[in-house]
């Protein structure tokens, strides 16, 4: 439970609740006026972590040399390979496959299934177990314009507006037009979407949407989808072979510059192996575990941007890697769940963000960057946040409103994961508000692709969070889960087609790694700075100094 | 964990370590110096990778929980179970019927359930595991799918089951059968897919795709917001 001094603020929230409930009954979601373009700009400029000068710096090596990137990303990219490629005999492949898929989240598994159905042999290599990924953790929903009062055109506008119009138009078009088809594909595989009696989809709005088009499977939407895809992967043993606890640490090109293989590393047995493939799909997800700007994260343990590192070394172009998505509502109390996601669905179901006095201060459903910035403003400039015993600051998300607006039991029925999460640590969100602050959530940018999912390197495809361009500099809730399926399937299909047509593979080489390392060493970067980092390192300093001979997978140095 | 960290003693795989009070099992193991590779995944209670069994001081009961969601107590002794051996039958979901015969063919093991309720007690997700197994025995796929919905496949139920049933695999099948066959199809969705197939939105999307930024921005801010 909250300590007494925090309960004093909770009492203020309880005091203003009846009025705010009245307001919600009258005005629906618009309990506070949404910001106009100017106001948005102002709050972003002054409070969003991305807009701080030290958040970005010039990258000094590789394709994007000279561009401003998120500082931690630039740090990660200016690094050496984990191994000297010279130790491998590239002519002796341990695996030979049509399509290699790297990463078994929903994007990777959708790609593997699609390529398999299209007749290719697929090798799916993943860092932890199948499905241990950000995909499994999504709670809120997946967007698609399938309602009568909606259309792919309106969806297009929302995606572009949310992304501040920087998005790649062709990718957005593919996303919105394929949206309903992706939902049907999932339902046919057996995903249990929330539905009304008559079979129509139960849809909710989301931050920055002009229509209700958020589909869900309770508040386990990511799991609802990802576990079905995983089961389907298990059901295709003749087509899909999978390797778990296996990280890809480098790509192999041929002398024509095509992507034709990769080097894998087994986390437990520490063996390296060589994989040959006709096409390769990177589906390695995001970068939350880089803890950018020192933020806590919602991401899974393996979210360390490995795909970016290996693709960048091989010469792929990155887009929008100067932008980071902070989710407005990460848990701040208790400490055990620090940074954990409090799904946006809580707000779409009526919960309101309020300050220490119980006052509303922002429209609850602004696009995420705007909403997060408003929270930071409330806690810093306006000093209206609530401080925890561990000296962290947050604002209240008034969850009890959800039941009051939607009827008793609404939280239990629609937000079971949230309810359980807090109950485990003795807080009943049906009765008490949740303390929240922005948390590092999503990698808006990534590797540039075309409509088929192919990067600038022939034979190298990318799907999922590792892609850049679809969402510009700000993704809206529910559009990521959609892009996983849309571009997972597209990349899977085209990678498989490429393999079928027959690729003339030249001489295998890792020259790109040497060339890249030459650039890095010209900057006098110490040799021990290696990437991909594979896993973050949470061992405390006083223990670490004693682990003299341990190899640190996860150390950035 | 407040500023003054109180330390408590826990036994990780039999060895004693001092760790900060209030740590979860994952935090405690990392504090002790373990770089976790197995037995850890999302770290937020969604992936089921970190099943752990433990006993608390002075308590004979063998308990199970998720390492990322369970707070250590003084004198706790614990072991992680990163993997539960179990075979999963391979099937083609398109060729199945959502009925008792399918359950009989693919999961004959569920009919061995002796209704001891051990699985329900073991489940960290508070799922009525026995009830969904019983539903499967009756061929009530819908009930089994809905009761088992929150299952994260941690495997703790299967570890404790005296009848050696692998409940979560059967649950996944029930969920997929339900999603594919037993819910009514959405008429709007089917219609929209036909429209898209006919290219109904192609022209307008093509126009938007070429629209200059300012004009697009105008369209965006002028669009009507209609939320249900
Ligand atoms: C808590 C949370 C809630 C979210 N909620 C929503 C939501 O409601 N709606 C929405 O649209 N989006 C949501 N998102 C975002 C969305 O879920 C993710 O962006 C998306 O799942 C990413 O999918 P992916 O397949 O690209 O990557 P992931 O699902 O992260 O999968 C990447 C996989 O690649 C593996 N991998 C990484 N590096 C390597 C390597 N070197 N070699 C081999 N394998 C590797 C990883 O281990 C992992 O299995 C949420 C994200 C989080 C974290
Ligand atoms: S039903 Fe079994 S596998 Fe699923 S969450 Fe409960 S104990 Fe774990
Ligand atoms: S533990 Fe096994 S036998 Fe006992 S109720 Fe559960 S499924 Fe049935």
mmCIF file of N, CA and C in Angstrom, chain A residues 160-217:
data_model
loop_
_atom_site.group_PDB
_atom_site.id
_atom_site.type_symbol
_atom_site.label_atom_id
_atom_site.label_comp_id
_atom_site.label_asym_id
_atom_site.label_seq_id
_atom_site.Cartn_x
_atom_site.Cartn_y
_atom_site.Cartn_z
ATOM 1 N N UNK A 160 0.069 9.425 -39.935
ATOM 2 C CA UNK A 160 0.944 10.516 -40.387
ATOM 3 C C UNK A 160 0.980 11.652 -39.365
ATOM 4 N N UNK A 161 -0.181 12.018 -38.848
ATOM 5 C CA UNK A 161 -0.250 13.105 -37.880
ATOM 6 C C UNK A 161 0.509 12.745 -36.611
ATOM 7 N N UNK A 162 0.316 11.535 -36.145
ATOM 8 C CA UNK A 162 1.016 11.066 -34.952
ATOM 9 C C UNK A 162 2.521 11.133 -35.158
ATOM 10 N N UNK A 163 2.961 10.807 -36.370
ATOM 11 C CA UNK A 163 4.395 10.791 -36.683
ATOM 12 C C UNK A 163 4.926 12.136 -37.129
ATOM 13 N N UNK A 164 4.124 13.191 -36.939
ATOM 14 C CA UNK A 164 4.501 14.559 -37.339
ATOM 15 C C UNK A 164 4.828 14.651 -38.826
ATOM 16 N N UNK A 165 4.180 13.818 -39.633
ATOM 17 C CA UNK A 165 4.252 13.843 -41.106
ATOM 18 C C UNK A 165 5.638 13.503 -41.659
ATOM 19 N N UNK A 166 6.478 12.911 -40.841
ATOM 20 C CA UNK A 166 7.800 12.506 -41.323
ATOM 21 C C UNK A 166 7.797 11.080 -41.868
ATOM 22 N N UNK A 167 6.723 10.335 -41.600
ATOM 23 C CA UNK A 167 6.657 8.920 -41.981
ATOM 24 C C UNK A 167 6.900 8.723 -43.476
ATOM 25 N N UNK A 168 7.353 7.503 -43.831
ATOM 26 C CA UNK A 168 7.478 7.164 -45.253
ATOM 27 C C UNK A 168 6.094 6.800 -45.787
ATOM 28 N N UNK A 169 5.549 7.608 -46.693
ATOM 29 C CA UNK A 169 4.157 7.420 -47.114
ATOM 30 C C UNK A 169 3.847 6.024 -47.652
ATOM 31 N N UNK A 170 4.756 5.444 -48.447
ATOM 32 C CA UNK A 170 4.433 4.136 -49.033
ATOM 33 C C UNK A 170 4.283 3.059 -47.962
ATOM 34 N N UNK A 171 5.066 3.185 -46.888
ATOM 35 C CA UNK A 171 4.969 2.189 -45.818
ATOM 36 C C UNK A 171 3.663 2.372 -45.036
ATOM 37 N N UNK A 172 3.282 3.624 -44.835
ATOM 38 C CA UNK A 172 2.032 3.888 -44.100
ATOM 39 C C UNK A 172 0.851 3.363 -44.893
ATOM 40 N N UNK A 173 0.904 3.601 -46.171
ATOM 41 C CA UNK A 173 -0.180 3.116 -47.017
ATOM 42 C C UNK A 173 -0.309 1.586 -46.932
ATOM 43 N N UNK A 174 0.831 0.912 -47.003
ATOM 44 C CA UNK A 174 0.804 -0.549 -46.887
ATOM 45 C C UNK A 174 0.227 -0.953 -45.536
ATOM 46 N N UNK A 175 0.629 -0.237 -44.504
ATOM 47 C CA UNK A 175 0.178 -0.558 -43.141
ATOM 48 C C UNK A 175 -1.337 -0.470 -43.031
ATOM 49 N N UNK A 176 -1.903 0.650 -43.455
ATOM 50 C CA UNK A 176 -3.344 0.852 -43.241
ATOM 51 C C UNK A 176 -4.181 0.005 -44.189
ATOM 52 N N UNK A 177 -3.713 -0.174 -45.399
ATOM 53 C CA UNK A 177 -4.484 -0.952 -46.368
ATOM 54 C C UNK A 177 -4.476 -2.441 -46.042
ATOM 55 N N UNK A 178 -3.370 -2.924 -45.527
ATOM 56 C CA UNK A 178 -3.280 -4.346 -45.138
ATOM 57 C C UNK A 178 -3.907 -4.599 -43.769
ATOM 58 N N UNK A 179 -4.211 -3.531 -43.020
ATOM 59 C CA UNK A 179 -4.651 -3.673 -41.630
ATOM 60 C C UNK A 179 -5.755 -4.695 -41.417
ATOM 61 N N UNK A 180 -6.914 -4.476 -42.047
ATOM 62 C CA UNK A 180 -8.016 -5.419 -41.830
ATOM 63 C C UNK A 180 -7.656 -6.844 -42.249
ATOM 64 N N UNK A 181 -6.846 -6.964 -43.299
ATOM 65 C CA UNK A 181 -6.447 -8.298 -43.780
ATOM 66 C C UNK A 181 -5.603 -9.005 -42.715
ATOM 67 N N UNK A 182 -4.762 -8.214 -42.049
ATOM 68 C CA UNK A 182 -3.922 -8.786 -40.989
ATOM 69 C C UNK A 182 -4.783 -9.301 -39.837
ATOM 70 N N UNK A 183 -5.819 -8.533 -39.495
ATOM 71 C CA UNK A 183 -6.704 -8.961 -38.401
ATOM 72 C C UNK A 183 -7.384 -10.284 -38.763
ATOM 73 N N UNK A 184 -7.829 -10.372 -39.994
ATOM 74 C CA UNK A 184 -8.502 -11.596 -40.412
ATOM 75 C C UNK A 184 -7.535 -12.783 -40.407
ATOM 76 N N UNK A 185 -6.331 -12.536 -40.848
ATOM 77 C CA UNK A 185 -5.303 -13.594 -40.861
ATOM 78 C C UNK A 185 -5.118 -14.130 -39.441
ATOM 79 N N UNK A 186 -5.055 -13.211 -38.502
ATOM 80 C CA UNK A 186 -4.851 -13.620 -37.109
ATOM 81 C C UNK A 186 -6.064 -14.376 -36.577
ATOM 82 N N UNK A 187 -7.241 -13.889 -36.901
ATOM 83 C CA UNK A 187 -8.431 -14.565 -36.382
ATOM 84 C C UNK A 187 -8.540 -15.978 -36.964
ATOM 85 N N UNK A 188 -8.205 -16.115 -38.216
ATOM 86 C CA UNK A 188 -8.246 -17.447 -38.819
ATOM 87 C C UNK A 188 -7.228 -18.397 -38.186
ATOM 88 N N UNK A 189 -6.170 -17.829 -37.645
ATOM 89 C CA UNK A 189 -5.194 -18.680 -36.948
ATOM 90 C C UNK A 189 -5.665 -19.002 -35.525
ATOM 91 N N UNK A 190 -6.694 -18.294 -35.088
ATOM 92 C CA UNK A 190 -7.254 -18.612 -33.776
ATOM 93 C C UNK A 190 -6.981 -17.594 -32.689
ATOM 94 N N UNK A 191 -6.710 -16.350 -33.058
ATOM 95 C CA UNK A 191 -6.550 -15.303 -32.040
ATOM 96 C C UNK A 191 -7.940 -14.913 -31.526
ATOM 97 N N UNK A 192 -8.060 -14.822 -30.201
ATOM 98 C CA UNK A 192 -9.372 -14.559 -29.580
ATOM 99 C C UNK A 192 -9.612 -13.062 -29.389
ATOM 100 N N UNK A 193 -10.007 -12.368 -30.435
ATOM 101 C CA UNK A 193 -10.259 -10.931 -30.291
ATOM 102 C C UNK A 193 -11.498 -10.686 -29.425
ATOM 103 N N UNK A 194 -11.464 -9.573 -28.697
ATOM 104 C CA UNK A 194 -12.637 -9.195 -27.904
ATOM 105 C C UNK A 194 -13.771 -8.820 -28.854
ATOM 106 N N UNK A 195 -14.924 -9.437 -28.636
ATOM 107 C CA UNK A 195 -16.033 -9.235 -29.565
ATOM 108 C C UNK A 195 -17.345 -8.986 -28.859
ATOM 109 N N UNK A 196 -18.258 -8.356 -29.585
ATOM 110 C CA UNK A 196 -19.625 -8.231 -29.099
ATOM 111 C C UNK A 196 -20.398 -9.491 -29.475
ATOM 112 N N UNK A 197 -21.602 -9.608 -28.882
ATOM 113 C CA UNK A 197 -22.460 -10.778 -29.128
ATOM 114 C C UNK A 197 -22.600 -11.105 -30.616
ATOM 115 N N UNK A 198 -22.800 -10.058 -31.438
ATOM 116 C CA UNK A 198 -23.090 -10.281 -32.860
ATOM 117 C C UNK A 198 -21.836 -10.552 -33.689
ATOM 118 N N UNK A 199 -20.690 -10.688 -33.018
ATOM 119 C CA UNK A 199 -19.463 -10.999 -33.761
ATOM 120 C C UNK A 199 -18.678 -9.772 -34.162
ATOM 121 N N UNK A 200 -19.273 -8.580 -33.979
ATOM 122 C CA UNK A 200 -18.523 -7.366 -34.332
ATOM 123 C C UNK A 200 -17.401 -7.162 -33.324
ATOM 124 N N UNK A 201 -16.350 -6.504 -33.783
ATOM 125 C CA UNK A 201 -15.184 -6.297 -32.928
ATOM 126 C C UNK A 201 -15.488 -5.247 -31.863
ATOM 127 N N UNK A 202 -15.010 -5.507 -30.649
ATOM 128 C CA UNK A 202 -15.102 -4.495 -29.604
ATOM 129 C C UNK A 202 -13.907 -3.582 -29.800
ATOM 130 N N UNK A 203 -14.132 -2.349 -30.162
ATOM 131 C CA UNK A 203 -12.996 -1.460 -30.423
ATOM 132 C C UNK A 203 -12.980 -0.264 -29.481
ATOM 133 N N UNK A 204 -11.784 0.206 -29.215
ATOM 134 C CA UNK A 204 -11.601 1.355 -28.321
ATOM 135 C C UNK A 204 -10.777 2.410 -29.067
ATOM 136 N N UNK A 205 -10.851 3.642 -28.614
ATOM 137 C CA UNK A 205 -9.958 4.638 -29.203
ATOM 138 C C UNK A 205 -8.551 4.463 -28.650
ATOM 139 N N UNK A 206 -7.608 5.193 -29.209
ATOM 140 C CA UNK A 206 -6.257 5.191 -28.661
ATOM 141 C C UNK A 206 -5.711 6.598 -28.761
ATOM 142 N N UNK A 207 -4.596 6.873 -28.107
ATOM 143 C CA UNK A 207 -4.003 8.204 -28.200
ATOM 144 C C UNK A 207 -3.792 8.568 -29.660
ATOM 145 N N UNK A 208 -4.324 9.713 -30.079
ATOM 146 C CA UNK A 208 -4.101 10.190 -31.434
ATOM 147 C C UNK A 208 -4.943 9.545 -32.517
ATOM 148 N N UNK A 209 -5.959 8.765 -32.164
ATOM 149 C CA UNK A 209 -6.825 8.197 -33.201
ATOM 150 C C UNK A 209 -8.115 9.008 -33.300
ATOM 151 N N UNK A 210 -8.652 9.132 -34.520
ATOM 152 C CA UNK A 210 -9.899 9.887 -34.685
ATOM 153 C C UNK A 210 -11.113 8.971 -34.694
ATOM 154 N N UNK A 211 -10.870 7.677 -34.713
ATOM 155 C CA UNK A 211 -11.960 6.706 -34.617
ATOM 156 C C UNK A 211 -11.555 5.641 -33.611
ATOM 157 N N UNK A 212 -12.557 4.913 -33.130
ATOM 158 C CA UNK A 212 -12.248 3.765 -32.286
ATOM 159 C C UNK A 212 -11.864 2.617 -33.194
ATOM 160 N N UNK A 213 -10.595 2.218 -33.156
ATOM 161 C CA UNK A 213 -10.186 1.087 -34.005
ATOM 162 C C UNK A 213 -9.159 0.179 -33.327
ATOM 163 N N UNK A 214 -9.113 0.274 -31.992
ATOM 164 C CA UNK A 214 -8.168 -0.542 -31.250
ATOM 165 C C UNK A 214 -8.808 -1.887 -30.937
ATOM 166 N N UNK A 215 -8.274 -2.948 -31.528
ATOM 167 C CA UNK A 215 -8.757 -4.297 -31.235
ATOM 168 C C UNK A 215 -7.918 -4.861 -30.102
ATOM 169 N N UNK A 216 -8.521 -5.727 -29.316
ATOM 170 C CA UNK A 216 -7.747 -6.248 -28.194
ATOM 171 C C UNK A 216 -8.098 -7.706 -27.907
ATOM 172 N N UNK A 217 -7.230 -8.356 -27.159
ATOM 173 C CA UNK A 217 -7.577 -9.628 -26.549
ATOM 174 C C UNK A 217 -7.355 -9.392 -25.052
#
